[in-house]
CSV table of N, CA and C in Angstrom, one decimal:
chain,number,residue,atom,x,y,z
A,1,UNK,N,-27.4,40.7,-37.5
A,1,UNK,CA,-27.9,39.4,-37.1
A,1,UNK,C,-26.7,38.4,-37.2
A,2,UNK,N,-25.9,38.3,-37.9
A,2,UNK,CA,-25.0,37.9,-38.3
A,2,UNK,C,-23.7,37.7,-37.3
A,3,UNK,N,-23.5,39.0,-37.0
A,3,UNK,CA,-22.8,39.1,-36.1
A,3,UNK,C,-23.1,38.7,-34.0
A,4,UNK,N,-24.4,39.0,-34.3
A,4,UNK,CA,-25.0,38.1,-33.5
A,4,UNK,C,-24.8,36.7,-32.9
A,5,UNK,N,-25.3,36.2,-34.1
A,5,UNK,CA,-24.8,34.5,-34.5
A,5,UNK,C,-23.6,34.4,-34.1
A,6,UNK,N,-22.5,35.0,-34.7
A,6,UNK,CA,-21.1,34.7,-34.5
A,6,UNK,C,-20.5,34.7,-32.9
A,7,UNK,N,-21.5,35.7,-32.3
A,7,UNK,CA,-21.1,36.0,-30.5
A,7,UNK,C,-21.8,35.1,-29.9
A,8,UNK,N,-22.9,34.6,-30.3
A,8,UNK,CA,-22.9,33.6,-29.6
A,8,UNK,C,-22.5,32.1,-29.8
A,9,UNK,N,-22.3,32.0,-30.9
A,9,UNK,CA,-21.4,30.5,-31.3
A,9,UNK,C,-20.0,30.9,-30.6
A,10,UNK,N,-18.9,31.8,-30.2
A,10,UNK,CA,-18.1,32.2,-29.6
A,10,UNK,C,-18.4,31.9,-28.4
A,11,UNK,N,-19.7,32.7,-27.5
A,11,UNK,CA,-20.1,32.5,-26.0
A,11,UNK,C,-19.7,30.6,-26.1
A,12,UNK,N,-20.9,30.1,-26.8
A,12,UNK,CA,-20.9,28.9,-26.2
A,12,UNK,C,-19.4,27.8,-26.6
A,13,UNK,N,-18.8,28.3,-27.4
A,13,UNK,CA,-17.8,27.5,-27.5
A,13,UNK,C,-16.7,27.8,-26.2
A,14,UNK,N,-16.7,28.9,-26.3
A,14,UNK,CA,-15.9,29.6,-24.8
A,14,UNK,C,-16.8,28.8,-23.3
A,15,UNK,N,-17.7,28.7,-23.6
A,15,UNK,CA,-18.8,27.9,-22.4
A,15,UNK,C,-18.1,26.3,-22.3
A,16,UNK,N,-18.1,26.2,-23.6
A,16,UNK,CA,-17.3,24.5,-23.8
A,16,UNK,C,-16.1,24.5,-23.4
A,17,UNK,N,-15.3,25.6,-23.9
A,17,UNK,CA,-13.8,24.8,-23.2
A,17,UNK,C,-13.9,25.0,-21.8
A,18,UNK,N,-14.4,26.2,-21.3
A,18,UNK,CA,-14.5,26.5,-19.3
A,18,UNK,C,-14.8,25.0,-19.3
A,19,UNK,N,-15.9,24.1,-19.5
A,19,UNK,CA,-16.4,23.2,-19.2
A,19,UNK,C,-15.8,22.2,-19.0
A,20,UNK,N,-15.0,22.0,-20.1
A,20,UNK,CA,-14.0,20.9,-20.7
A,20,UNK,C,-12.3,21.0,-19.7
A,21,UNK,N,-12.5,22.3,-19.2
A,21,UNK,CA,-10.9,22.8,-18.3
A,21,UNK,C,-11.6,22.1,-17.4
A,22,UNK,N,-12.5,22.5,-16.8
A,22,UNK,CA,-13.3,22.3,-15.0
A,22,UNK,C,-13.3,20.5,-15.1
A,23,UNK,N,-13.8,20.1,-16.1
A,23,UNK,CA,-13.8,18.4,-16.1
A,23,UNK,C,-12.1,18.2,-16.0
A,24,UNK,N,-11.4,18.8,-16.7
A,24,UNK,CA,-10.0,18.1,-16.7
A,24,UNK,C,-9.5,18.5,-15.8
A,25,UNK,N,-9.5,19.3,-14.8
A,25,UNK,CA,-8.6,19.6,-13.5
A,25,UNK,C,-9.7,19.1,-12.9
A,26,UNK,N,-11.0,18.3,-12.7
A,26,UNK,CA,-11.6,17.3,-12.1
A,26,UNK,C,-10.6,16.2,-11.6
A,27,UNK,N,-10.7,15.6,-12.9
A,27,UNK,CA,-10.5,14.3,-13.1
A,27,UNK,C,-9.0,14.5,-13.1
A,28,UNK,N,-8.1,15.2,-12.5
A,28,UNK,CA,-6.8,15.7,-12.2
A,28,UNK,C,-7.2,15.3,-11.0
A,29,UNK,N,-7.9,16.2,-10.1
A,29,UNK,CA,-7.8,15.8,-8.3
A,29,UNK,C,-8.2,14.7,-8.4
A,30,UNK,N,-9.2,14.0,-8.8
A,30,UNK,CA,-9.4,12.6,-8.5
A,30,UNK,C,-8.0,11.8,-8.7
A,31,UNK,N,-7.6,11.9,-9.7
A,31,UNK,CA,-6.2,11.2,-10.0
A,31,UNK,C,-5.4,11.5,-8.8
A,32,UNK,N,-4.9,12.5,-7.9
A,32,UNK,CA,-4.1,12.5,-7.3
A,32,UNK,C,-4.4,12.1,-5.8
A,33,UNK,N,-6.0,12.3,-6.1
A,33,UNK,CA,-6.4,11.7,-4.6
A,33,UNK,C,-6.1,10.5,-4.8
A,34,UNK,N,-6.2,9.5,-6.1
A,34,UNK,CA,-6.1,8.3,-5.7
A,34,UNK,C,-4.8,7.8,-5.6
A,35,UNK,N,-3.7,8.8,-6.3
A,35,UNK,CA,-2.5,8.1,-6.1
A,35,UNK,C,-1.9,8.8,-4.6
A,36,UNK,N,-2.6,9.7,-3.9
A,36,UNK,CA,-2.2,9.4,-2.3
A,36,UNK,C,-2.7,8.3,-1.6
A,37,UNK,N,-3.9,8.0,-2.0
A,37,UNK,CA,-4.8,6.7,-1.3
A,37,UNK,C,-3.3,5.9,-1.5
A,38,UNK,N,-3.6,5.5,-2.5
A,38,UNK,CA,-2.5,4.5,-3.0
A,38,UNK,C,-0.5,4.5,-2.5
A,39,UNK,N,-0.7,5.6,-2.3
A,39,UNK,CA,0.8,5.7,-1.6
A,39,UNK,C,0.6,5.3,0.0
A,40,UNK,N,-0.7,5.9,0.6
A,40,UNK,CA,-1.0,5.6,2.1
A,40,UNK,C,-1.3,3.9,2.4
A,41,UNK,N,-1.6,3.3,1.2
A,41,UNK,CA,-1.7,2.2,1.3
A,41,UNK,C,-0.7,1.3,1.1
A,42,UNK,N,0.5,2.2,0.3
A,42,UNK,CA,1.6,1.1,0.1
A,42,UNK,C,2.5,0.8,1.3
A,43,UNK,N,2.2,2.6,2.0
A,43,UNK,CA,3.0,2.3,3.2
A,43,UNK,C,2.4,1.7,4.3
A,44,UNK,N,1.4,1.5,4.1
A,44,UNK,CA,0.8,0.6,5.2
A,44,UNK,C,1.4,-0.7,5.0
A,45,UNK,N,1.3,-1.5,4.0
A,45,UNK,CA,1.5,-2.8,3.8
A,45,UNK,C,2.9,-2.5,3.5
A,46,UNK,N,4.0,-1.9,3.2
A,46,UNK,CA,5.9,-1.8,3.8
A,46,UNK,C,5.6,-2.2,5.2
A,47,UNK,N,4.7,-1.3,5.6
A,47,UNK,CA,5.0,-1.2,7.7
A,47,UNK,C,4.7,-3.3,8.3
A,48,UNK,N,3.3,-3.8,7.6
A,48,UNK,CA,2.9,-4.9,8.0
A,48,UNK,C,3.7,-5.8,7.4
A,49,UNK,N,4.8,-5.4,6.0
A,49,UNK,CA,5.8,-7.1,5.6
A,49,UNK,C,6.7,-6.9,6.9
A,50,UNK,N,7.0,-5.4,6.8
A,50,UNK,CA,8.0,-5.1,8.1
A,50,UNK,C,7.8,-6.1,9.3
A,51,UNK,N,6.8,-5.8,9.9
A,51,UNK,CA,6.3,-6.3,11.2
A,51,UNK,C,6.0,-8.2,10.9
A,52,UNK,N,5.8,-8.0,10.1
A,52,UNK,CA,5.6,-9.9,9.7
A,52,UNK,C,6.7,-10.3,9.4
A,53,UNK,N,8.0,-9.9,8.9
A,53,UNK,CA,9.7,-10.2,9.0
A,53,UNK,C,10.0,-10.4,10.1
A,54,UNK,N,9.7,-9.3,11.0
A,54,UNK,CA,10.5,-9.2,12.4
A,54,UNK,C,9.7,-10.4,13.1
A,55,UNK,N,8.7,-10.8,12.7
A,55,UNK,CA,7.6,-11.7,13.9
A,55,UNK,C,8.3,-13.4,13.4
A,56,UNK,N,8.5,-13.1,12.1
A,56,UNK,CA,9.2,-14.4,11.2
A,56,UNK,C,10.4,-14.6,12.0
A,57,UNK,N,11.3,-13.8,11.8
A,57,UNK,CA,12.9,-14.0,12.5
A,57,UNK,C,12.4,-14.4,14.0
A,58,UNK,N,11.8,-13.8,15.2
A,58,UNK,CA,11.6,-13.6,15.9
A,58,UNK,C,11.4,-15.0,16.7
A,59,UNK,N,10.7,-15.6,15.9
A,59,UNK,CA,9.9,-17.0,15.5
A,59,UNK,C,10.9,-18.2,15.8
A,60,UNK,N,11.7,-17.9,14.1
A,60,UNK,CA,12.8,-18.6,13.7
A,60,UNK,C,13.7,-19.0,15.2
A,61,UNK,N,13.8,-17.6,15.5
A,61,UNK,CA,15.1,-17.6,16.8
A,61,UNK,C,14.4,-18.6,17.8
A,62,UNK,N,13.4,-18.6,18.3
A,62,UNK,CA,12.5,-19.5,18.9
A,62,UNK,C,12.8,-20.5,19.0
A,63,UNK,N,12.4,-21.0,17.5
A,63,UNK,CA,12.0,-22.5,17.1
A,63,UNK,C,13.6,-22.7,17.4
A,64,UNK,N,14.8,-22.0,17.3
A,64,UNK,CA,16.0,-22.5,17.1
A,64,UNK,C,16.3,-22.9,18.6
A,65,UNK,N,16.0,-22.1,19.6
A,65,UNK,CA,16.2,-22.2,21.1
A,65,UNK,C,15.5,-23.3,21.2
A,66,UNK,N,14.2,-23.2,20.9
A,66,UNK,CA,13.7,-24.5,21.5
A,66,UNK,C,14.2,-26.0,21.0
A,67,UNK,N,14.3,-25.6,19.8
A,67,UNK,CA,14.9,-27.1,18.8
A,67,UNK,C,16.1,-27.8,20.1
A,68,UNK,N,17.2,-26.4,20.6
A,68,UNK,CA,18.2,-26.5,21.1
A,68,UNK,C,18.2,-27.4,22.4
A,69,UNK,N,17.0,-27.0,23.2
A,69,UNK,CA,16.6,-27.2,24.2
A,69,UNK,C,16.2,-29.0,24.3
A,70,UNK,N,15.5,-28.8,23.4
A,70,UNK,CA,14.9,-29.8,23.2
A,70,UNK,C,16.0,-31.7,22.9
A,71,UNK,N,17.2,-31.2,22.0
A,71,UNK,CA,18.2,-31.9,21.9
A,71,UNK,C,19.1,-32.2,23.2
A,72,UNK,N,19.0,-31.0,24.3
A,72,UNK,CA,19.8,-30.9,25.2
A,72,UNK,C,19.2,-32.2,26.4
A,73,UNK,N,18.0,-32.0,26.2
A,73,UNK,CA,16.5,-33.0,26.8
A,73,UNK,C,16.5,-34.2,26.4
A,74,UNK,N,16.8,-34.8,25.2
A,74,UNK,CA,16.8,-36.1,24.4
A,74,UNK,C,18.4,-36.4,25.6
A,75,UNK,N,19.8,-35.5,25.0
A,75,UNK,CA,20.8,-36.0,25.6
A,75,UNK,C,20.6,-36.5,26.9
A,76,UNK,N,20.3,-35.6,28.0
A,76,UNK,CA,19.8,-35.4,29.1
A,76,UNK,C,18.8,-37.3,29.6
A,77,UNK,N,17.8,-37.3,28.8
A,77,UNK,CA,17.2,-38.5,28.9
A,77,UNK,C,18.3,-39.4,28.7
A,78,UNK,N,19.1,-39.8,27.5
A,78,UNK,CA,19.5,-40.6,27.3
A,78,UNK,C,20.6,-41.3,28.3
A,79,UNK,N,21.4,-39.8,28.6
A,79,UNK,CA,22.3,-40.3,30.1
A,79,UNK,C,21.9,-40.9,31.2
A,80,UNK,N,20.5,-40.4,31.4
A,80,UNK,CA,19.5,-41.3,32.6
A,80,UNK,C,19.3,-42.5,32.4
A,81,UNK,N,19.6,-42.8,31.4
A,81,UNK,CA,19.0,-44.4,30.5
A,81,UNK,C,20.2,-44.9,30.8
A,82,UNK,N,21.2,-44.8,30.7
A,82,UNK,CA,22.8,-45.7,30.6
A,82,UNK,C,23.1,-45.3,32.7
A,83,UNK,N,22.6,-44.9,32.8
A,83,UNK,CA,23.1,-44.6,34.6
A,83,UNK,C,22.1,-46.0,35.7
């Protein structure tokens, strides 16, 4: 009887760690699913500062042409004024 007892306090402890392995390589995949989530997401938002830099400079160059233009136009008027 004794020995009985002993094989199955064994079974179930052997039951417990399978249990305790299967939870921890669980909660292993979850972790690495989240740290790909999280990698696919970082590269999304590199790609969108990316694209919001280039839209910024892009911009910049703009406003610079037009500012340019725009002084060229002031000149432009002002010669008309003294003619």
């Amino acid at each position: 009887m004794n020995a009985f007892l002993s094989s199955m306090k064994m079974r179930c402890k052997l039951q417990q760690k399978t249990l305790e392995l299967q939870l921890a390589d669980l909660k292993l995949q979850q972790q690495e699913q989240k740290s790909a989530k999280e990698q696919t997401q970082m590269q999304l938002y590199a790609e969108q500062v990316s694209q919001l830099m280039a839209t910024e400079k892009s911009l910049r160059l703009q406003l610079a042409a037009d500012e340019e233009r725009f002084q060229q136009f002031q000149v432009y008027e002002l010669n008309l004024k003294f003619i």
